[in-house]
C-alpha cells in the first residue's frame, strides 16, 4: 500500500506523540508520587518531633499521666489520620493510637525487627516489616531526656491517602497535554492539507506539462517555497511554449494573484485592529492572538517575578559598579521616546565618587521603570531631571518629572500591585500597575529606601538610596 507524504507525516507525529505522552505519563506519575511521599514524610517527621516535645516530654517529666498521654496521642492520630507508637528505651510500646484499618501495636518494637535502631531517626516506605497490609509511610524519631536516649516515637500513615491528591495533580498535567495534542493534530491536519493540496496540484499540472499542455495554470500564489516552485514551473512552461502572448498573460495573472491575497491580508489585520471583525471570529486570526499573548506574557512575567519575591525572597548578585554610567545608559535607551515627545532629560551629578555596591541588573531595572514612568506622564516639551547626590556612605538617585503629579490620597497606594491613579497615569492606560511594586521590592531587597514627593500640577520626584562601594567608603574615611 502506497502512503502519501501526509500519511507519513501524520503517522510519524502520531507515534512521536504517543511516545512523548507515555514518557510524560510515566515520569509525571513517578515524580508526583515521589514528591508527595517526600512532603508527607517531612510533615510526619515534624509532627513526631512536636509530639515528642509537647506530649512525651511531659509524660517523662510527670506532667501527664499515661492516660492523658494516651488521650493526646489519640487526638494527634485523628488529626494526622495516622497510627502513633511510643516505645521506651527497651523497645516496649508504652502508648499508642491507631486509625481504622491499621493493626494493633506490636507491644515491642524488637518483635518487628530485632535489629531495629531506636536511637536514630529513620523513614520507611512499604509494609513496615510486614506489619501493614497496605503500603505506609513511617517515620521514627528518638526521644531524649536530659541528653540521654529514652525511647522513640513512630508514626505510620497509609500511602493511599496521597492517591487522590496524586490523581488530581497528574490529571492537571494530562488534560492540558491531551488538549495540546488534539490542537496539534488539528493544526497538523490544516497545515499538512495546505501543503499537500498545492503539491498535488503542482504534480497534476506537471503531468499536463509533460503532455505538452503548457497552457495549464497552477493557480498557486502563496509567497513561500511552494509558491516559488509553482511560479518556476509556470515560467518553465511559458518558456517552453515560446508563446509571447501567454507570457504576457502569465505575468499579468501572477501579478494579480500576488496582489489580491496581500490586499486581503492587510484588510483583515486592519479590521481586527479597529474592531470591525466581531469578537467571536477573532480567534481565527493569529495577529490578535499574538497581541493578546504579548500583553498577558508581560503581566504574567511581572506577577511571577513578584510572586518569587514573596515566596523565596529576591536573589541579589551584588558587585561594585558606576551608577553614573548606568544612569547615562538608561537615558540613552529612551532617547527615541524623548525625541518623539519633545522631552528633555537632564543629568545632574553632584557625587565625588560614583561607585555603589548593589545588583547592577536589578538597579538598571529600577532606573528604567522610573524613567519610563516619568516619560509617560510628562507632557510634550517638558523636562525630566535625574539627580545624583551623596551623603555619608550613601548615594541618592532621584528622577523628577514635570507631569500632572499624584493626588495626595493616591501617593500611599502607588506601591500597591495593580494600583493605577488615573490622574498620575495621564493618557497612558496600558501599564500593568506592577512597575512601581517591583521597583519597591528591588530597593527593599537592598535594605535601602525609595520615596516619592509629588505635587498636583507640578510633577513627581522619586528618590532611592544605594550604599557606596567599600573602596569609596574607605577613601571617604581617609
XYZ file of C-alpha atoms in Angstrom:
478
model
C 0.000 0.000 0.000
C 1.392 3.324 -1.039
C 1.387 6.002 1.628
C 1.215 9.674 0.789
C 3.564 12.232 2.294
C 0.766 13.408 4.576
C 0.207 9.842 5.820
C 3.884 9.532 6.686
C 3.913 12.893 8.486
C 0.691 12.099 10.342
C 1.799 8.613 11.399
C 5.222 9.851 12.420
C 3.677 12.616 14.508
C 1.184 10.155 15.986
C 3.884 7.708 17.077
C 6.012 10.526 18.423
C 3.048 11.937 20.373
C 2.221 8.539 21.850
C 5.847 8.055 22.881
C 6.064 11.531 24.406
C 2.736 11.060 26.207
C 3.896 7.715 27.599
C 7.132 9.272 28.839
C 5.269 12.228 30.367
C 2.728 9.878 31.974
C 5.384 7.635 33.496
C 7.607 10.470 34.644
C 4.794 12.671 35.999
C 3.296 9.737 37.906
C 6.666 8.833 39.414
C 7.672 12.439 40.080
C 4.408 13.445 41.743
C 4.358 10.311 43.873
C 7.961 10.836 44.927
C 7.323 14.497 45.742
C 4.135 13.778 47.685
C 5.757 10.957 49.663
C 8.749 13.169 50.467
C 6.466 16.011 51.544
C 4.313 13.716 53.671
C 7.410 12.195 55.248
C 8.654 15.637 56.211
C 5.262 16.551 57.684
C 5.200 13.363 59.757
C 8.772 13.978 60.899
C 7.883 17.472 62.071
C 4.747 16.216 63.798
C 6.693 13.440 65.520
C 9.168 15.985 66.854
C 6.269 18.165 68.026
C 4.568 15.257 69.805
C 7.855 14.364 71.429
C 8.346 17.897 72.735
C 4.764 18.577 73.838
C 3.430 15.184 74.922
C 6.123 12.579 75.560
C 8.465 15.009 77.294
C 5.573 15.959 79.566
C 4.960 12.291 80.320
C 8.591 11.658 81.241
C 8.608 14.795 83.408
C 5.486 13.648 85.225
C 3.288 16.405 83.833
C 0.996 13.945 82.015
C -0.227 10.596 83.233
C -0.190 7.611 80.893
C -3.955 8.077 80.382
C -3.512 11.723 79.474
C -0.643 10.820 77.204
C -2.794 8.184 75.507
C -5.589 10.720 75.022
C -3.186 13.235 73.491
C -1.859 10.587 71.132
C -5.383 9.723 70.016
C -6.013 13.392 69.269
C -2.895 13.625 67.109
C -3.729 10.290 65.485
C -7.134 11.536 64.357
C -5.714 14.857 63.197
C -2.986 13.213 61.137
C -5.035 10.137 60.151
C -2.026 8.109 61.246
C -1.102 5.495 63.829
C 1.332 6.530 66.575
C 3.539 4.236 68.640
C 5.617 5.358 71.614
C 8.316 2.957 72.812
C 10.626 3.167 75.771
C 14.386 2.609 75.765
C 13.809 -1.144 75.882
C 11.605 -1.133 72.800
C 8.351 -1.724 74.709
C 5.339 0.130 73.288
C 4.132 2.143 76.280
C 1.438 4.127 74.449
C -0.178 4.027 71.033
C -3.095 5.250 68.934
C -4.226 3.743 65.670
C -6.608 4.674 62.867
C -9.194 2.430 61.263
C -7.696 -0.301 59.110
C -4.310 -0.293 60.849
C -3.152 -3.231 63.014
C -2.607 -3.094 66.749
C 0.809 -2.171 68.046
C 3.382 -4.990 68.249
C 3.934 -4.483 72.025
C 7.679 -4.394 71.472
C 9.475 -2.833 68.510
C 12.070 -5.606 68.549
C 9.336 -8.073 67.689
C 9.054 -6.185 64.408
C 12.772 -6.194 63.740
C 15.266 -7.483 66.271
C 17.904 -5.096 64.908
C 15.681 -2.012 64.961
C 17.654 1.105 65.951
C 15.704 3.281 68.393
C 18.476 5.849 68.733
C 18.426 7.150 65.149
C 15.794 8.998 63.149
C 14.572 6.846 60.257
C 11.966 6.877 57.481
C 10.354 3.889 55.768
C 8.033 3.317 52.816
C 6.405 -0.093 52.474
C 4.632 -2.511 54.784
C 6.963 -1.712 57.736
C 8.456 -5.134 58.195
C 5.194 -6.880 57.292
C 3.103 -5.111 59.944
C 0.693 -3.447 57.500
C -1.382 -4.863 54.663
C -1.159 -1.690 52.622
C 1.831 0.474 51.790
C 2.545 3.025 54.514
C 4.908 5.910 55.173
C 6.632 5.513 58.528
C 8.920 7.853 60.443
C 10.723 7.215 63.709
C 12.157 9.944 65.940
C 14.257 9.125 69.022
C 13.238 10.578 72.388
C 15.895 12.006 74.673
C 15.692 13.045 78.296
C 18.499 15.173 79.656
C 20.518 14.291 76.603
C 20.131 10.546 77.087
C 18.124 8.189 74.777
C 14.754 7.449 76.285
C 12.744 5.661 73.612
C 11.225 6.558 70.268
C 8.085 7.853 68.531
C 6.869 6.099 65.364
C 4.131 7.464 63.095
C 2.558 5.458 60.257
C 0.184 6.756 57.595
C -1.228 4.944 54.582
C 0.120 5.941 51.163
C -3.409 5.567 49.758
C -4.188 8.938 51.316
C -1.952 10.515 48.688
C -3.533 8.773 45.705
C -6.422 11.202 45.306
C -4.091 14.182 45.510
C -1.690 12.484 43.121
C -4.576 11.784 40.749
C -5.616 15.436 40.785
C -2.077 16.598 40.096
C -1.483 14.089 37.323
C -4.866 14.944 35.814
C -3.898 18.588 35.829
C -0.857 17.569 33.776
C -2.605 15.137 31.443
C -5.601 17.258 30.458
C -3.609 20.255 29.125
C -1.214 17.840 27.434
C -4.053 15.963 25.744
C -5.694 19.229 24.714
C -2.371 20.329 23.307
C -2.095 17.060 21.354
C -5.583 17.453 19.935
C -4.893 21.038 18.926
C -1.558 19.946 17.460
C -3.224 17.253 15.359
C -5.843 19.721 14.138
C -3.148 22.221 13.218
C -1.106 19.441 11.631
C -4.096 18.484 9.512
C -4.701 22.068 8.476
C -1.062 22.799 7.745
C -0.446 19.480 6.010
C -3.600 19.935 3.960
C -2.498 23.391 2.978
C 0.862 21.994 1.893
C -0.375 18.802 0.268
C -3.094 20.401 -1.842
C -0.700 22.669 -3.755
C 1.828 19.807 -4.075
C -0.837 17.542 -5.578
C -1.908 20.373 -7.819
C 1.679 21.005 -8.915
C 2.098 17.285 -9.588
C -1.067 17.205 -11.693
C -0.023 20.281 -13.668
C 3.485 18.867 -14.149
C 1.896 15.800 -15.739
C -0.003 18.134 -18.063
C 3.233 19.901 -18.948
C 4.810 16.536 -19.728
C 1.997 16.018 -22.235
C 2.688 19.347 -23.893
C -0.259 21.223 -22.385
C 1.730 24.318 -21.429
C -1.387 26.482 -21.184
C -2.445 24.798 -17.931
C -2.215 27.202 -14.974
C -1.248 26.044 -11.499
C -3.008 28.914 -9.735
C -0.878 28.852 -6.552
C 0.015 32.310 -5.332
C 1.486 31.734 -1.853
C 4.663 33.663 -1.112
C 6.685 30.640 0.028
C 8.767 27.789 -1.394
C 5.706 26.054 -2.864
C 4.559 29.291 -4.450
C 8.040 29.801 -5.825
C 8.065 26.259 -7.201
C 4.707 26.839 -8.862
C 5.926 30.065 -10.379
C 9.078 28.361 -11.637
C 7.086 25.587 -13.271
C 4.722 28.040 -14.883
C 7.609 30.108 -16.075
C 9.291 26.998 -17.466
C 6.065 26.167 -19.296
C 5.877 29.648 -20.730
C 9.467 29.427 -21.894
C 8.927 26.040 -23.471
C 5.834 27.163 -25.270
C 7.595 30.228 -26.694
C 4.275 31.985 -26.720
C 4.773 35.678 -26.061
C 1.114 36.323 -25.518
C 0.861 33.561 -22.951
C 3.921 35.012 -21.227
C 2.265 38.407 -21.011
C -0.958 36.898 -19.683
C 1.002 34.848 -17.187
C 2.831 37.884 -15.875
C -0.419 39.821 -15.643
C -2.225 36.987 -13.882
C 0.568 36.178 -11.460
C 0.880 39.843 -10.506
C -2.844 39.977 -9.808
C -2.739 36.707 -7.877
C 0.008 38.008 -5.596
C -1.613 41.403 -5.118
C -5.065 40.091 -4.166
C -4.105 37.958 -1.122
C -1.728 40.629 0.138
C -4.513 43.208 -0.061
C -6.889 40.854 1.741
C -4.360 40.125 4.495
C -3.797 43.848 5.029
C -7.542 44.402 5.178
C -8.083 41.623 7.744
C -5.340 42.957 10.001
C -6.790 46.459 9.889
C -10.278 45.073 10.520
C -9.083 43.191 13.610
C -7.238 46.183 14.993
C -10.138 48.617 14.528
C -12.788 46.127 15.790
C -14.631 45.609 12.502
C -14.366 41.816 12.791
C -16.690 40.516 15.556
C -15.115 39.093 18.662
C -16.392 35.584 18.015
C -14.411 35.432 14.754
C -11.186 36.973 16.012
C -9.832 33.662 17.222
C -9.243 32.660 13.607
C -6.619 35.292 13.134
C -3.196 34.911 14.638
C -2.381 38.611 14.979
C -4.946 39.217 17.687
C -3.697 36.091 19.429
C -0.126 37.361 19.256
C -1.116 40.819 20.514
C -3.047 39.445 23.448
C -0.332 36.865 24.170
C 2.337 39.552 24.394
C 0.251 41.638 26.790
C -0.564 38.653 29.037
C 3.043 37.482 28.877
C 4.210 40.821 30.229
C 1.669 40.745 33.136
C 2.397 37.115 33.967
C 6.143 37.697 33.996
C 5.616 40.613 36.380
C 3.348 38.575 38.681
C 5.739 35.631 38.672
C 8.574 37.978 39.444
C 6.677 39.462 42.374
C 5.498 36.021 43.466
C 9.097 34.799 43.509
C 9.980 37.822 45.635
C 7.183 36.890 48.060
C 7.925 33.164 48.146
C 11.687 32.966 48.061
C 12.931 36.486 48.538
C 14.853 38.429 45.929
C 18.174 36.873 44.969
C 20.787 39.586 44.505
C 24.139 39.364 42.730
C 25.918 42.388 44.132
C 29.108 43.997 42.917
C 30.715 47.426 42.595
C 29.728 49.465 39.541
C 29.496 53.063 38.317
C 25.943 54.302 38.960
C 26.500 57.410 36.810
C 27.343 55.323 33.754
C 24.334 53.089 34.410
C 22.042 56.144 34.513
C 23.547 57.506 31.291
C 22.964 54.196 29.528
C 19.339 54.172 30.700
C 18.804 57.732 29.465
C 20.243 56.802 26.072
C 17.758 53.922 25.882
C 14.845 56.361 25.997
C 16.311 58.818 23.501
C 13.795 57.841 20.797
C 10.770 58.302 23.060
C 12.064 61.642 24.275
C 12.584 62.909 20.750
C 9.097 61.737 19.804
C 7.506 63.684 22.690
C 10.000 66.596 22.572
C 11.042 65.857 26.155
C 14.454 66.798 27.552
C 16.287 64.717 30.187
C 18.937 66.452 32.287
C 21.516 64.594 34.385
C 22.848 66.419 37.458
C 25.739 64.594 39.118
C 26.814 66.005 42.477
C 28.832 62.961 43.561
C 32.586 62.958 44.010
C 32.533 59.159 43.944
C 30.029 57.262 41.812
C 30.639 53.594 42.588
C 27.940 51.718 44.505
C 27.629 48.140 45.749
C 24.385 46.579 44.517
C 22.852 44.236 41.971
C 23.559 46.049 38.713
C 20.839 44.344 36.674
C 18.143 44.972 39.284
C 19.124 48.639 39.767
C 19.106 49.053 35.992
C 15.512 47.803 36.062
C 14.627 50.323 38.787
C 16.058 53.246 36.819
C 14.367 52.023 33.645
C 10.972 51.796 35.411
C 11.281 55.271 36.920
C 12.378 56.869 33.642
C 9.670 55.032 31.713
C 7.011 56.320 34.139
C 8.402 59.839 34.024
C 8.329 59.912 30.216
C 4.777 58.503 30.107
C 3.387 61.135 32.438
C 5.410 64.163 31.291
C 3.670 66.371 28.708
C 5.344 67.331 25.453
C 8.105 69.933 25.557
C 8.618 69.450 29.296
C 11.736 68.197 31.127
C 12.885 65.338 33.329
C 15.721 65.736 35.822
C 17.884 62.868 37.053
C 19.982 63.895 40.047
C 22.729 62.000 41.889
C 23.892 63.190 45.297
C 25.923 61.644 48.105
C 25.591 61.810 51.850
C 27.808 59.906 54.244
C 28.056 56.352 52.860
C 25.002 56.617 50.595
C 24.345 57.788 47.043
C 20.862 59.092 46.310
C 19.330 58.872 42.850
C 16.224 60.916 42.041
C 14.040 61.085 38.936
C 11.892 64.218 38.758
C 9.283 64.939 36.082
C 7.075 67.895 35.208
C 3.917 65.855 34.837
C 0.452 66.173 36.344
C 1.576 64.915 39.731
C -0.083 62.376 42.011
C -3.067 63.182 44.269
C -2.295 63.092 47.979
C -4.781 60.298 48.622
C -3.115 58.174 45.937
C 0.542 58.501 46.920
C 0.347 55.841 49.629
C -1.175 53.383 47.146
C 1.205 53.735 44.190
C 3.383 50.896 45.524
C 0.384 48.565 45.714
C 0.198 45.985 42.952
C -2.204 46.797 40.111
C -2.976 50.223 41.549
C -3.376 52.972 38.944
C -4.189 56.566 39.792
C -5.801 57.988 36.662
C -4.509 61.491 37.111
C -0.976 60.235 37.601
C -1.314 57.898 34.633
C -2.260 60.662 32.294
C -3.328 59.302 28.950
C -1.442 56.078 29.360
C -3.727 53.177 30.260
C -1.515 50.317 29.114
C 0.568 49.849 32.232
C 0.073 46.767 34.375
C 0.289 48.602 37.679
C 3.231 46.407 38.709
C 6.267 48.520 37.761
C 6.472 50.525 40.974
C 5.664 47.448 43.063
C 8.627 45.634 41.513
C 10.798 48.725 41.974
C 9.866 48.872 45.663
C 10.719 45.168 46.145
C 14.121 45.570 44.493
C 15.101 48.558 46.634
C 13.742 46.831 49.745
C 15.865 43.752 48.969
C 18.945 46.012 49.020
C 17.921 47.216 52.504
C 17.507 50.688 51.053
C 14.593 53.137 50.762
C 12.631 54.723 47.935
C 10.343 57.725 48.451
C 8.174 59.967 46.325
C 7.301 63.629 46.604
C 4.547 64.837 44.310
C 2.502 67.988 43.806
C -0.511 68.054 41.526
C 0.081 70.278 38.535
C 3.845 70.425 39.224
C 5.232 66.908 38.957
C 6.643 63.972 40.904
C 10.100 63.080 42.205
C 11.153 59.535 43.095
C 14.333 59.142 45.165
C 16.110 55.951 46.222
C 19.369 55.293 48.038
C 22.262 52.907 47.460
C 25.332 52.052 49.504
C 28.682 53.240 48.234
C 31.245 50.627 47.322
C 33.575 49.562 50.117
C 36.524 51.151 48.355
C 34.766 54.516 48.094
C 33.791 54.305 51.779
C 37.420 53.784 52.762
C 38.522 56.725 50.623
C 35.868 58.932 52.213
C 37.012 57.965 55.724
C 40.625 58.807 54.880
